[in-house]
CSV table of C-alpha atoms and ligand atoms in Angstrom, one decimal:
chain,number,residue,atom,x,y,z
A,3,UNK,CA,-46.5,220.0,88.8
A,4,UNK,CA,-47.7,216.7,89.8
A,5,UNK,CA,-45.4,213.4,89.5
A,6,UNK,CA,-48.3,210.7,89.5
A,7,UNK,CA,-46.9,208.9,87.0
A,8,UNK,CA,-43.5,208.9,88.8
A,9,UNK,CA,-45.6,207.4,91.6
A,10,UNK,CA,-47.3,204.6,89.3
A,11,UNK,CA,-43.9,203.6,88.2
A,12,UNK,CA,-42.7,202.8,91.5
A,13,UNK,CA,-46.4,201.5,92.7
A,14,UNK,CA,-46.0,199.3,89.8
A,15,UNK,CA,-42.3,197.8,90.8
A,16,UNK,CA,-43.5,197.2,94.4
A,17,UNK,CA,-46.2,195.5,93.2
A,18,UNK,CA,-44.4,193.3,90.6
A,19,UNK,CA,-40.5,193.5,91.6
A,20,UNK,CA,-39.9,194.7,88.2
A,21,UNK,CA,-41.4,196.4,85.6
A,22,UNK,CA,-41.6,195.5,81.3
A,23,UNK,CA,-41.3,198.7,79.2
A,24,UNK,CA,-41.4,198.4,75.6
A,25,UNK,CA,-39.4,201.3,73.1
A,26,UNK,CA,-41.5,202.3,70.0
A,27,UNK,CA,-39.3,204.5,67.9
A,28,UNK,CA,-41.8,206.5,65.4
A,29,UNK,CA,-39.5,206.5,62.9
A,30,UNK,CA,-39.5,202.8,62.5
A,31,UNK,CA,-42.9,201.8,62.5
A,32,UNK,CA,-46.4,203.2,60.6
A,33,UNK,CA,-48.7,205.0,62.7
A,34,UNK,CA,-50.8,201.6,61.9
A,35,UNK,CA,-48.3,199.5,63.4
A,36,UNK,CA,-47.6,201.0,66.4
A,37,UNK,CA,-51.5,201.4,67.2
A,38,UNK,CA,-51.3,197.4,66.7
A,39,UNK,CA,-47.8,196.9,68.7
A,40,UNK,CA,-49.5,198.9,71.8
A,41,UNK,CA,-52.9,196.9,71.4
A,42,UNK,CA,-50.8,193.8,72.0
A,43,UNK,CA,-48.7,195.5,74.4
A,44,UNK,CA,-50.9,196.1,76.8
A,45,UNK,CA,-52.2,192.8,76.3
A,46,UNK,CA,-49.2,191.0,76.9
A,47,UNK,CA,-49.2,192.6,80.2
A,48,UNK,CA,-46.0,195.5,79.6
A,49,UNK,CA,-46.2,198.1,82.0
A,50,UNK,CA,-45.9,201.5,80.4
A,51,UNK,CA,-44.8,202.7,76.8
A,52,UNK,CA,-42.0,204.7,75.9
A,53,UNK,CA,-42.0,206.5,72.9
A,54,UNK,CA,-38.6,207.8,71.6
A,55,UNK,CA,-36.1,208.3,68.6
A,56,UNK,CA,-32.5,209.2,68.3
A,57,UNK,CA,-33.3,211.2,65.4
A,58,UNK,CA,-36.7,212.0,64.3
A,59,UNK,CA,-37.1,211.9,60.6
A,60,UNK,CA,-41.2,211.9,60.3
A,61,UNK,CA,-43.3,214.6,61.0
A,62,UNK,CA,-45.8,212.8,63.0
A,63,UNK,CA,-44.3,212.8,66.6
A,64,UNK,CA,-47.5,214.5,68.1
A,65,UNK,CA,-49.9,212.4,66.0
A,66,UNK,CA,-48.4,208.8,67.0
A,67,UNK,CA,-48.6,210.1,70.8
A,68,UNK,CA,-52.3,211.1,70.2
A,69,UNK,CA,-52.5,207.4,69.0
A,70,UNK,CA,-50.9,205.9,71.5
A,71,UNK,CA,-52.6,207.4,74.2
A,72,UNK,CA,-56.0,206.7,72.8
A,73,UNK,CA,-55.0,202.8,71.8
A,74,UNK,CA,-54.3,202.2,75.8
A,75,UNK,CA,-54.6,202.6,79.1
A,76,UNK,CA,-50.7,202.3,80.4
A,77,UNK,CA,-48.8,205.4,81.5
A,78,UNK,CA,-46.8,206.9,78.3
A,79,UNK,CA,-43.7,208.2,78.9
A,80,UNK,CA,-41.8,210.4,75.7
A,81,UNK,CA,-37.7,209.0,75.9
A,82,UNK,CA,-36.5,211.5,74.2
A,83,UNK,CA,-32.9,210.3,73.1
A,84,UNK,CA,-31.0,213.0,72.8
A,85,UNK,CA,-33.5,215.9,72.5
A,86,UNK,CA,-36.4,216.8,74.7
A,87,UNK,CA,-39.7,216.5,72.4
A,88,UNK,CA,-42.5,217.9,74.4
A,89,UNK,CA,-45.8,216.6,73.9
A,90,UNK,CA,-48.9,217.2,75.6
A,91,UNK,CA,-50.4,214.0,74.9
A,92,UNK,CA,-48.3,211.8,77.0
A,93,UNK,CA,-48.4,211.5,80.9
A,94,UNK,CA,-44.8,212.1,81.3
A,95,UNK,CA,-41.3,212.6,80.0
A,96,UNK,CA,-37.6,210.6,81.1
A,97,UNK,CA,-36.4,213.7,82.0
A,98,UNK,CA,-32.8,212.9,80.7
A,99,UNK,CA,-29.4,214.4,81.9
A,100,UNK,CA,-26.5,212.3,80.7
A,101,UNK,CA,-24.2,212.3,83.5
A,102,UNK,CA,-21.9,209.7,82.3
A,103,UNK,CA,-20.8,212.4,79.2
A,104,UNK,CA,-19.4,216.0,80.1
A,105,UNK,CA,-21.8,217.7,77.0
A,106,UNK,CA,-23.3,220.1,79.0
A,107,UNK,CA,-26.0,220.5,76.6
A,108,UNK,CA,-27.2,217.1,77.5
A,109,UNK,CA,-26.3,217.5,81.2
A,110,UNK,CA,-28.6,221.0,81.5
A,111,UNK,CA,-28.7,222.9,78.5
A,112,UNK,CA,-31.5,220.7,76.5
A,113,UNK,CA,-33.6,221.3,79.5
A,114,UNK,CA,-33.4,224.9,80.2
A,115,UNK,CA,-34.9,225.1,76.9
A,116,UNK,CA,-37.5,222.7,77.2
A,117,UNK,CA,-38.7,223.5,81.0
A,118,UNK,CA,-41.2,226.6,80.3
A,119,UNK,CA,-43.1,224.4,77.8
A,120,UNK,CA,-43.1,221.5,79.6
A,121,UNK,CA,-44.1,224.1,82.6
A,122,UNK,CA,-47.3,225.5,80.5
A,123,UNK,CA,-48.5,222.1,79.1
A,124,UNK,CA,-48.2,220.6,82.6
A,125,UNK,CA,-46.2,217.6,81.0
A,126,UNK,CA,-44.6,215.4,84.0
A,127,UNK,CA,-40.8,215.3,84.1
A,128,UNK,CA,-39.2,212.1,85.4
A,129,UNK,CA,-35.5,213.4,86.5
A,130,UNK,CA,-33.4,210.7,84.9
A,131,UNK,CA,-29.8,210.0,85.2
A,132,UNK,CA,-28.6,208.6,81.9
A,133,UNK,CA,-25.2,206.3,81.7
A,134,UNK,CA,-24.3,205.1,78.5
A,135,UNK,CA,-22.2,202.1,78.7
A,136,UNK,CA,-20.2,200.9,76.4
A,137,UNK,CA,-21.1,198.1,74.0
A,138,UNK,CA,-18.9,197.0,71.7
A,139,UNK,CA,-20.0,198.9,68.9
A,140,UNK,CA,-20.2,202.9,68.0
A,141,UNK,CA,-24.0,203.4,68.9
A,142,UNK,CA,-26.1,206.6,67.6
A,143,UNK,CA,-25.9,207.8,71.4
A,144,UNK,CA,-22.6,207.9,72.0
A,145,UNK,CA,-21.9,209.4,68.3
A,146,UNK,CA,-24.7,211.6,68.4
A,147,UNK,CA,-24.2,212.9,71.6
A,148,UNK,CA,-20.5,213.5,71.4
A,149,UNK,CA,-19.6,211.5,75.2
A,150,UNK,CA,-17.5,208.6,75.9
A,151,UNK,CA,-19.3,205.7,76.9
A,152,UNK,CA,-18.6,204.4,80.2
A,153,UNK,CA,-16.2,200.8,80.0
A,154,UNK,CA,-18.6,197.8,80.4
A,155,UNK,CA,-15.5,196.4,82.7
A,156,UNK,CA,-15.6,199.5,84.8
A,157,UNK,CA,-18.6,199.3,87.4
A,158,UNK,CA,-16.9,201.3,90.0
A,159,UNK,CA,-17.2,204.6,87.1
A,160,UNK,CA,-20.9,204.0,86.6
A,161,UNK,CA,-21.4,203.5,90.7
A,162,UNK,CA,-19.8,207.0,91.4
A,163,UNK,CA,-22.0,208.6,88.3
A,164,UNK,CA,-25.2,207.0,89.8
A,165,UNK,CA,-24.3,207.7,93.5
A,166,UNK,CA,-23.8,211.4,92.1
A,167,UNK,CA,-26.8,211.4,90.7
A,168,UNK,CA,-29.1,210.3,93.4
A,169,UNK,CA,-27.3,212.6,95.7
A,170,UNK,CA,-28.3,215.4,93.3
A,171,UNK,CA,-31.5,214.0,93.7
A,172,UNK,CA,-32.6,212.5,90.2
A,173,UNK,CA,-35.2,209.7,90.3
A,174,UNK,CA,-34.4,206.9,87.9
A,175,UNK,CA,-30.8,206.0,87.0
A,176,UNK,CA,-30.7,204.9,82.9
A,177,UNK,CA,-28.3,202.0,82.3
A,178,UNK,CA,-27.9,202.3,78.6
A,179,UNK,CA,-26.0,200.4,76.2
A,180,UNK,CA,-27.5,201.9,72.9
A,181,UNK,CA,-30.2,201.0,70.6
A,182,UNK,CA,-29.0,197.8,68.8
A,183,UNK,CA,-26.2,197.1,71.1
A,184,UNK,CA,-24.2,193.8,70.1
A,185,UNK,CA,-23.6,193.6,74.1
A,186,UNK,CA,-26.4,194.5,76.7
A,187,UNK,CA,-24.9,196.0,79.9
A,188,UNK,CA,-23.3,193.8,82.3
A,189,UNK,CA,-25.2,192.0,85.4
A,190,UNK,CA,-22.1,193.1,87.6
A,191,UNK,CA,-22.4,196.8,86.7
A,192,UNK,CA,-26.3,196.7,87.7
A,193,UNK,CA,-25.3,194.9,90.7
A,194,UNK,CA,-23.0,197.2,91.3
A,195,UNK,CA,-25.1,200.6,91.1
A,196,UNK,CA,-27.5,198.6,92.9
A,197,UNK,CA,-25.5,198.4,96.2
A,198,UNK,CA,-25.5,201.8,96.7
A,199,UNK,CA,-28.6,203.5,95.4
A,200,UNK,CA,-32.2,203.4,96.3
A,201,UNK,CA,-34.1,204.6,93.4
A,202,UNK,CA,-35.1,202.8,90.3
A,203,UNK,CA,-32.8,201.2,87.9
A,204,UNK,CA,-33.8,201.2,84.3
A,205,UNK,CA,-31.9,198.9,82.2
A,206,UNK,CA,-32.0,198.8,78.2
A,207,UNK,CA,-29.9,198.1,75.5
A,208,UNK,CA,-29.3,195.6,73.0
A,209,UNK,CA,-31.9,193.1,75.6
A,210,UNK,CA,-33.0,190.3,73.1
A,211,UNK,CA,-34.1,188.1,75.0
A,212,UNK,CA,-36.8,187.0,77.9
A,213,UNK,CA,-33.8,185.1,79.8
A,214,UNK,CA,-31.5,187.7,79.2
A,215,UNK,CA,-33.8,190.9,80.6
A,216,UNK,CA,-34.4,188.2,83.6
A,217,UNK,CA,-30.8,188.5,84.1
A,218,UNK,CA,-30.7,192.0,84.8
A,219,UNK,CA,-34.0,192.1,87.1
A,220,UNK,CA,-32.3,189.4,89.1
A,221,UNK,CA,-29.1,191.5,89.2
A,222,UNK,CA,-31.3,194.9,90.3
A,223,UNK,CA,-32.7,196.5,87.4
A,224,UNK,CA,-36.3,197.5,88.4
A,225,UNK,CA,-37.4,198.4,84.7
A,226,UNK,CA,-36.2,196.4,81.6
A,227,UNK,CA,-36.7,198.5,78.2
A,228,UNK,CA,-36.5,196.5,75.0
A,229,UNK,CA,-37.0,198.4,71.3
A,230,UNK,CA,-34.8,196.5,68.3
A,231,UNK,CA,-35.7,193.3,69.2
A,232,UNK,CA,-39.7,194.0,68.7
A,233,UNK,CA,-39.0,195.6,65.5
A,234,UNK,CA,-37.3,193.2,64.5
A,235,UNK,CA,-40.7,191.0,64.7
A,236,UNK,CA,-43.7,191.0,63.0
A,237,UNK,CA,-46.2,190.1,65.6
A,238,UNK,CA,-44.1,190.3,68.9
A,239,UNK,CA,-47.0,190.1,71.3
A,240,UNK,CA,-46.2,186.7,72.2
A,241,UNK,CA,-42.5,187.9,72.6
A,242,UNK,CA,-43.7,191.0,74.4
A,243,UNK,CA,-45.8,188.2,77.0
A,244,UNK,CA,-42.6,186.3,77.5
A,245,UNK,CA,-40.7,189.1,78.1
A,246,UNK,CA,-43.0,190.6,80.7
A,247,UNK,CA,-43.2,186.8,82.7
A,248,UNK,CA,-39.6,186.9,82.7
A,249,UNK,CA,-39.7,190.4,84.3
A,250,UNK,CA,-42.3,189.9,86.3
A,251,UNK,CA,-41.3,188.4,89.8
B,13,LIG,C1,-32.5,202.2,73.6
B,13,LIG,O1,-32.5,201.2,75.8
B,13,LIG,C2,-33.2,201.3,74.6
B,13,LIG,O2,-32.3,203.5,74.0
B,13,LIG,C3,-33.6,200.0,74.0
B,13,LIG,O3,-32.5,199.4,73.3
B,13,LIG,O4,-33.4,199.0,71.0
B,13,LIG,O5,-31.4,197.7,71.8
B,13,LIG,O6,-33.7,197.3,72.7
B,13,LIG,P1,-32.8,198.3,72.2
């Protein structure tokens, strides 16, 4: 198994501080429109794609990678949500284990069955710790996965889970506040997990905008993920450019 897009990841933060990842849920958008969105995407200088769904209703998961993959040259990356969805067209998958929830279906059990497929199609896993923080609101994560969410004023709880899961030795630690969240997750908990780990922090979450996903990079995020906002938008490629300035350092 190789892990070069692991490696490109972290080449990429070296190189630019932090890096811009954009969320294109399949469900939301046409085929059409997401060949557009990752046309401008890579043209509005975003890093990487991730492609991911809470819950996927269309049939055309496979297709829109294919798409994807052929509309661009940045590493795509499936963020599975709950499920692992395997897919040979994309150069990796956030291989997520949601350590801040006791579900051991989404701590191990997802995987086990996932891992000879991903095994025979040579599909990179990215070891990902996932923390879903609370947000104000019930989002499909935390319903869907059946886990509390961690307390947005508690930054102590999500530095022991992300200490925990370095030590196991996962690669990237997910600071999620849900798809839509009214409140993104708080500087001081980034700053916080920050202190004590060493690999990547990937921050998403009801991120709206430029200034605020500047926030978190300047508090220690490494990647910034935004989804709602762009599909919110007809043409965000001008959103998408701010966005990756304001990441950019
Ligand atoms: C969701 O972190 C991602 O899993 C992105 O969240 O859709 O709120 O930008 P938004």
């Amino acid at each position: 198994m190789n892990f070069k897009t692991y490696q490109k990841l972290q080449d990429l933060i070296k190189a630019k501080g932090a890096i811009y990842v954009p969320l294109l849920d399949p469900d939301k958008k046409s085929l059409s429109e997401i060949e557009t969105l990752v046309v401008s995407a890579e043209k509005s200088g975003a890093d990487a794609i991730f492609v991911g769904s809470s819950i996927l209703v269309r049939n055309s998961f496979q297709e829109c990678l294919k798409r994807i993959k052929d509309s661009c040259t940045l590493p795509v990356i499936i963020f599975p949500g709950l499920f692992n969805y395997v897919c040979e067209y994309a150069d990796a998958i956030l291989y997520l284990s949601l350590v801040s929830g006791r579900n051991p279906d989404l701590l191990i059990g997802e995987h086990v069955k996932s891992a000879p497929l991903l095994k025979s199609i040579g599909l990179e896993p990215i070891s990902t710790a996932y923390l879903l923080v609370s947000s104000g609101v019930t989002t499909s994560v935390e319903f869907m996965s059946n886990t509390k969410p961690i307390p947005r004023n508690k930054p102590d709880i999500a530095l022991a889970h992300a200490l925990a899961a370095e030590f196991i030795g996962m690669k990237l630690i997910y600071l999620e506040a849900g798809s839509g969240a009214k409140e993104s997750v708080p500087e001081e908990m980034i700053r916080a997990v920050k202190s004590v780990t060493t690999i990547p922090i990937i921050c998403g979450g009801g991120i709206r905008t430029p200034e605020e996903a500047k926030k978190k990079v300047k508090a220690g995020a490494s990647i910034v993920v935004t989804g709602t906002v762009l599909e919110e938008k007809g043409d965000c490629e001008k959103l998408m450019n701010d966005f990756a300035n304001a990441i950019h350092f």
